[in-house]
Structures are given as C-alpha cells and as structure tokens.
C-alpha cells in the first residue's frame, strides 16, 4: 500500500522553506514548451525537432495568512539580480522527486482579495532552467 503525505512536500525559495500553503493543489510546475516538435511529411515520413527551451513556471498557492506571503511579495517587488532566486520543490513521497531551477523570478505580486473567510494568494515564478529530477 502506498501513501501520500503533503507534509513531505516542501517548496524552498532562496533557501527559505515556504509555509502556510492553501488547501488543495498548492504547487505546480510545468515547462513552457514541449521537448520536441514533430513534422509529418506528405508521404507520412516523420521527423522530430528537439527543443532546447528549458524555461517554465512554478505556481505556489498560499493562504492569505501565510507568513511566506510577505517574503514572496518582497521578491516580486525586487528588480535586477536581487530578484533572482533558486526554487526547489522536494517531494519525499515519490522517491525524492525534485523539481526546480537556479534562476527564478516572481512574475508579479499576488492578487489581493479580502473575504469573510481566509482567501488565497497565488505566486507564479518564471524559471529559466526548469529541471525535473
């Protein structure tokens, strides 16, 4: 029997482990392009063009009350080399899967929303060198 525990999924941004994740899907990573593009000729011959684009995005969703919101908002407001940080997702549930990159930047501050209940804040990182290990 296999089990999954969200406590064993950690997101580390600039050496700091984020806390206060939102309910449901709280982290997602994906490449911006496919690894290859196929070409099929008139007679069915197939060729494949490899993509060297390793850029991608990591999306993190936090509770509005998370102490990490302040940290990520600060990162989003930075400019230049001070805005670039490494981001790693470490999932110890599945053979220690690691996803991330060494050159990441928060696209913009999270949308602000107030409600009678705790709302969520979504931060999207552009990743220049997204790797899945």
PDB file of C-alpha atoms in Angstrom:
ATOM      1  CA  UNK A   1       0.000   0.000   0.000  1.00  0.00           C
ATOM      2  CA  UNK A   2       1.317   3.447  -0.897  1.00  0.00           C
ATOM      3  CA  UNK A   3       0.534   6.635   0.939  1.00  0.00           C
ATOM      4  CA  UNK A   4       0.926  10.338   0.190  1.00  0.00           C
ATOM      5  CA  UNK A   5       1.504  12.996   2.819  1.00  0.00           C
ATOM      6  CA  UNK A   6       1.583  16.710   1.957  1.00  0.00           C
ATOM      7  CA  UNK A   7       3.912  17.224   4.942  1.00  0.00           C
ATOM      8  CA  UNK A   8       6.576  15.525   2.807  1.00  0.00           C
ATOM      9  CA  UNK A   9       6.319  18.115   0.002  1.00  0.00           C
ATOM     10  CA  UNK A  10       8.499  21.163   0.567  1.00  0.00           C
ATOM     11  CA  UNK A  11       8.969  24.304  -1.511  1.00  0.00           C
ATOM     12  CA  UNK A  12      12.237  26.130  -0.915  1.00  0.00           C
ATOM     13  CA  UNK A  13      12.656  29.652  -2.338  1.00  0.00           C
ATOM     14  CA  UNK A  14      16.014  31.362  -1.965  1.00  0.00           C
ATOM     15  CA  UNK A  15      16.945  28.909   0.807  1.00  0.00           C
ATOM     16  CA  UNK A  16      13.736  29.535   2.785  1.00  0.00           C
ATOM     17  CA  UNK A  17      11.066  26.829   3.166  1.00  0.00           C
ATOM     18  CA  UNK A  18       7.622  28.254   2.452  1.00  0.00           C
ATOM     19  CA  UNK A  19       4.791  27.668   4.945  1.00  0.00           C
ATOM     20  CA  UNK A  20       1.051  28.260   5.061  1.00  0.00           C
ATOM     21  CA  UNK A  21       0.000  26.548   1.845  1.00  0.00           C
ATOM     22  CA  UNK A  22      -3.583  26.789   0.650  1.00  0.00           C
ATOM     23  CA  UNK A  23      -5.960  23.869   0.667  1.00  0.00           C
ATOM     24  CA  UNK A  24      -5.994  21.700  -2.457  1.00  0.00           C
ATOM     25  CA  UNK A  25      -3.322  21.902  -5.131  1.00  0.00           C
ATOM     26  CA  UNK A  26      -0.679  24.188  -3.600  1.00  0.00           C
ATOM     27  CA  UNK A  27       2.261  23.839  -6.002  1.00  0.00           C
ATOM     28  CA  UNK A  28       2.544  23.165  -9.730  1.00  0.00           C
ATOM     29  CA  UNK A  29       5.483  23.123 -12.141  1.00  0.00           C
ATOM     30  CA  UNK A  30       5.460  22.910 -15.922  1.00  0.00           C
ATOM     31  CA  UNK A  31       7.671  23.657 -18.891  1.00  0.00           C
ATOM     32  CA  UNK A  32       6.683  26.421 -21.296  1.00  0.00           C
ATOM     33  CA  UNK A  33       7.229  24.234 -24.374  1.00  0.00           C
ATOM     34  CA  UNK A  34       7.181  20.571 -25.327  1.00  0.00           C
ATOM     35  CA  UNK A  35      10.532  18.755 -25.510  1.00  0.00           C
ATOM     36  CA  UNK A  36      10.168  18.313 -29.272  1.00  0.00           C
ATOM     37  CA  UNK A  37       8.044  19.231 -32.277  1.00  0.00           C
ATOM     38  CA  UNK A  38       7.070  16.557 -34.768  1.00  0.00           C
ATOM     39  CA  UNK A  39       6.848  17.056 -38.518  1.00  0.00           C
ATOM     40  CA  UNK A  40       4.950  14.637 -40.762  1.00  0.00           C
ATOM     41  CA  UNK A  41       5.614  14.847 -44.500  1.00  0.00           C
ATOM     42  CA  UNK A  42       3.125  14.268 -47.326  1.00  0.00           C
ATOM     43  CA  UNK A  43       4.013  10.558 -47.500  1.00  0.00           C
ATOM     44  CA  UNK A  44       3.995  10.021 -43.760  1.00  0.00           C
ATOM     45  CA  UNK A  45       7.699  10.434 -43.066  1.00  0.00           C
ATOM     46  CA  UNK A  46       8.214  11.697 -39.549  1.00  0.00           C
ATOM     47  CA  UNK A  47      10.953  13.969 -38.304  1.00  0.00           C
ATOM     48  CA  UNK A  48      11.392  15.444 -34.868  1.00  0.00           C
ATOM     49  CA  UNK A  49      12.915  18.798 -33.968  1.00  0.00           C
ATOM     50  CA  UNK A  50      14.337  18.893 -30.444  1.00  0.00           C
ATOM     51  CA  UNK A  51      13.567  21.914 -28.294  1.00  0.00           C
ATOM     52  CA  UNK A  52      16.301  23.445 -26.182  1.00  0.00           C
ATOM     53  CA  UNK A  53      13.831  25.665 -24.338  1.00  0.00           C
ATOM     54  CA  UNK A  54      14.051  24.634 -20.683  1.00  0.00           C
ATOM     55  CA  UNK A  55      12.075  27.593 -19.339  1.00  0.00           C
ATOM     56  CA  UNK A  56       8.977  27.002 -17.281  1.00  0.00           C
ATOM     57  CA  UNK A  57       6.784  28.167 -14.446  1.00  0.00           C
ATOM     58  CA  UNK A  58       6.273  27.168 -10.840  1.00  0.00           C
ATOM     59  CA  UNK A  59       2.996  28.260  -9.262  1.00  0.00           C
ATOM     60  CA  UNK A  60       2.638  28.343  -5.475  1.00  0.00           C
ATOM     61  CA  UNK A  61      -0.704  28.948  -3.726  1.00  0.00           C
ATOM     62  CA  UNK A  62      -0.640  30.161  -0.125  1.00  0.00           C
ATOM     63  CA  UNK A  63      -3.229  31.072   2.485  1.00  0.00           C
ATOM     64  CA  UNK A  64      -3.553  34.848   2.766  1.00  0.00           C
ATOM     65  CA  UNK A  65      -2.410  34.493   6.393  1.00  0.00           C
ATOM     66  CA  UNK A  66       0.804  32.668   5.470  1.00  0.00           C
ATOM     67  CA  UNK A  67       3.996  34.349   6.703  1.00  0.00           C
ATOM     68  CA  UNK A  68       5.521  33.436   3.312  1.00  0.00           C
ATOM     69  CA  UNK A  69       3.217  35.932   1.539  1.00  0.00           C
ATOM     70  CA  UNK A  70       5.333  38.836   2.820  1.00  0.00           C
ATOM     71  CA  UNK A  71       8.562  37.166   1.647  1.00  0.00           C
ATOM     72  CA  UNK A  72       7.236  36.382  -1.844  1.00  0.00           C
ATOM     73  CA  UNK A  73       5.706  39.858  -2.203  1.00  0.00           C
ATOM     74  CA  UNK A  74       9.089  41.343  -1.355  1.00  0.00           C
ATOM     75  CA  UNK A  75      10.721  39.126  -4.012  1.00  0.00           C
ATOM     76  CA  UNK A  76       8.094  40.181  -6.562  1.00  0.00           C
ATOM     77  CA  UNK A  77       8.864  43.844  -5.924  1.00  0.00           C
ATOM     78  CA  UNK A  78      12.624  43.449  -6.396  1.00  0.00           C
ATOM     79  CA  UNK A  79      14.405  44.294  -9.634  1.00  0.00           C
ATOM     80  CA  UNK A  80      17.549  43.055 -11.373  1.00  0.00           C
ATOM     81  CA  UNK A  81      19.807  40.372  -9.945  1.00  0.00           C
ATOM     82  CA  UNK A  82      18.318  40.862  -6.460  1.00  0.00           C
ATOM     83  CA  UNK A  83      15.050  39.397  -7.769  1.00  0.00           C
ATOM     84  CA  UNK A  84      16.606  36.108  -8.979  1.00  0.00           C
ATOM     85  CA  UNK A  85      16.477  33.162  -6.557  1.00  0.00           C
ATOM     86  CA  UNK A  86      16.661  29.376  -6.753  1.00  0.00           C
ATOM     87  CA  UNK A  87      13.382  27.496  -6.267  1.00  0.00           C
ATOM     88  CA  UNK A  88      13.127  23.796  -5.445  1.00  0.00           C
ATOM     89  CA  UNK A  89      10.155  21.521  -4.900  1.00  0.00           C
ATOM     90  CA  UNK A  90      11.192  18.434  -2.943  1.00  0.00           C
ATOM     91  CA  UNK A  91       8.636  15.621  -2.781  1.00  0.00           C
ATOM     92  CA  UNK A  92       9.818  12.883  -0.418  1.00  0.00           C
ATOM     93  CA  UNK A  93       6.679  10.820  -1.121  1.00  0.00           C
ATOM     94  CA  UNK A  94       7.802   9.685  -4.560  1.00  0.00           C
ATOM     95  CA  UNK A  95      11.449   8.642  -4.460  1.00  0.00           C
ATOM     96  CA  UNK A  96      12.588  12.143  -3.504  1.00  0.00           C
ATOM     97  CA  UNK A  97      11.437  13.892  -6.688  1.00  0.00           C
ATOM     98  CA  UNK A  98      12.974  17.319  -7.154  1.00  0.00           C
ATOM     99  CA  UNK A  99      11.685  20.000  -9.490  1.00  0.00           C
ATOM    100  CA  UNK A 100      13.062  23.492  -9.792  1.00  0.00           C
ATOM    101  CA  UNK A 101      15.677  25.816 -11.127  1.00  0.00           C
ATOM    102  CA  UNK A 102      18.555  28.007 -10.098  1.00  0.00           C
ATOM    103  CA  UNK A 103      17.355  31.186 -11.849  1.00  0.00           C
ATOM    104  CA  UNK A 104      13.770  32.038 -10.904  1.00  0.00           C
ATOM    105  CA  UNK A 105      11.832  35.254 -10.544  1.00  0.00           C
ATOM    106  CA  UNK A 106       8.346  36.036  -9.222  1.00  0.00           C
ATOM    107  CA  UNK A 107       6.323  37.450 -12.145  1.00  0.00           C
ATOM    108  CA  UNK A 108       4.267  39.886 -10.024  1.00  0.00           C
ATOM    109  CA  UNK A 109       2.774  40.253  -6.548  1.00  0.00           C
ATOM    110  CA  UNK A 110      -0.250  38.056  -5.848  1.00  0.00           C
ATOM    111  CA  UNK A 111      -3.702  39.469  -6.451  1.00  0.00           C
ATOM    112  CA  UNK A 112      -5.099  40.945  -3.248  1.00  0.00           C
ATOM    113  CA  UNK A 113      -8.526  39.785  -2.141  1.00  0.00           C
ATOM    114  CA  UNK A 114     -10.352  40.151   1.183  1.00  0.00           C
ATOM    115  CA  UNK A 115     -13.256  37.971   2.222  1.00  0.00           C
ATOM    116  CA  UNK A 116     -15.023  36.919   5.404  1.00  0.00           C
ATOM    117  CA  UNK A 117     -13.049  33.686   5.110  1.00  0.00           C
ATOM    118  CA  UNK A 118      -9.331  33.191   4.555  1.00  0.00           C
ATOM    119  CA  UNK A 119      -8.507  33.745   0.895  1.00  0.00           C
ATOM    120  CA  UNK A 120      -5.582  32.532  -1.188  1.00  0.00           C
ATOM    121  CA  UNK A 121      -2.549  34.206  -2.755  1.00  0.00           C
ATOM    122  CA  UNK A 122      -1.026  32.762  -5.941  1.00  0.00           C
ATOM    123  CA  UNK A 123       2.579  33.469  -6.900  1.00  0.00           C
ATOM    124  CA  UNK A 124       3.988  32.465 -10.295  1.00  0.00           C
ATOM    125  CA  UNK A 125       7.729  32.073 -10.796  1.00  0.00           C
ATOM    126  CA  UNK A 126       9.370  32.278 -14.207  1.00  0.00           C
ATOM    127  CA  UNK A 127      12.090  29.602 -14.217  1.00  0.00           C
ATOM    128  CA  UNK A 128      14.938  29.992 -16.706  1.00  0.00           C
ATOM    129  CA  UNK A 129      16.262  26.437 -16.224  1.00  0.00           C
ATOM    130  CA  UNK A 130      13.389  24.211 -15.044  1.00  0.00           C
ATOM    131  CA  UNK A 131      14.560  20.688 -14.264  1.00  0.00           C
ATOM    132  CA  UNK A 132      12.628  17.576 -13.280  1.00  0.00           C
ATOM    133  CA  UNK A 133      14.728  15.001 -11.389  1.00  0.00           C
TER     134      UNK A 133
END
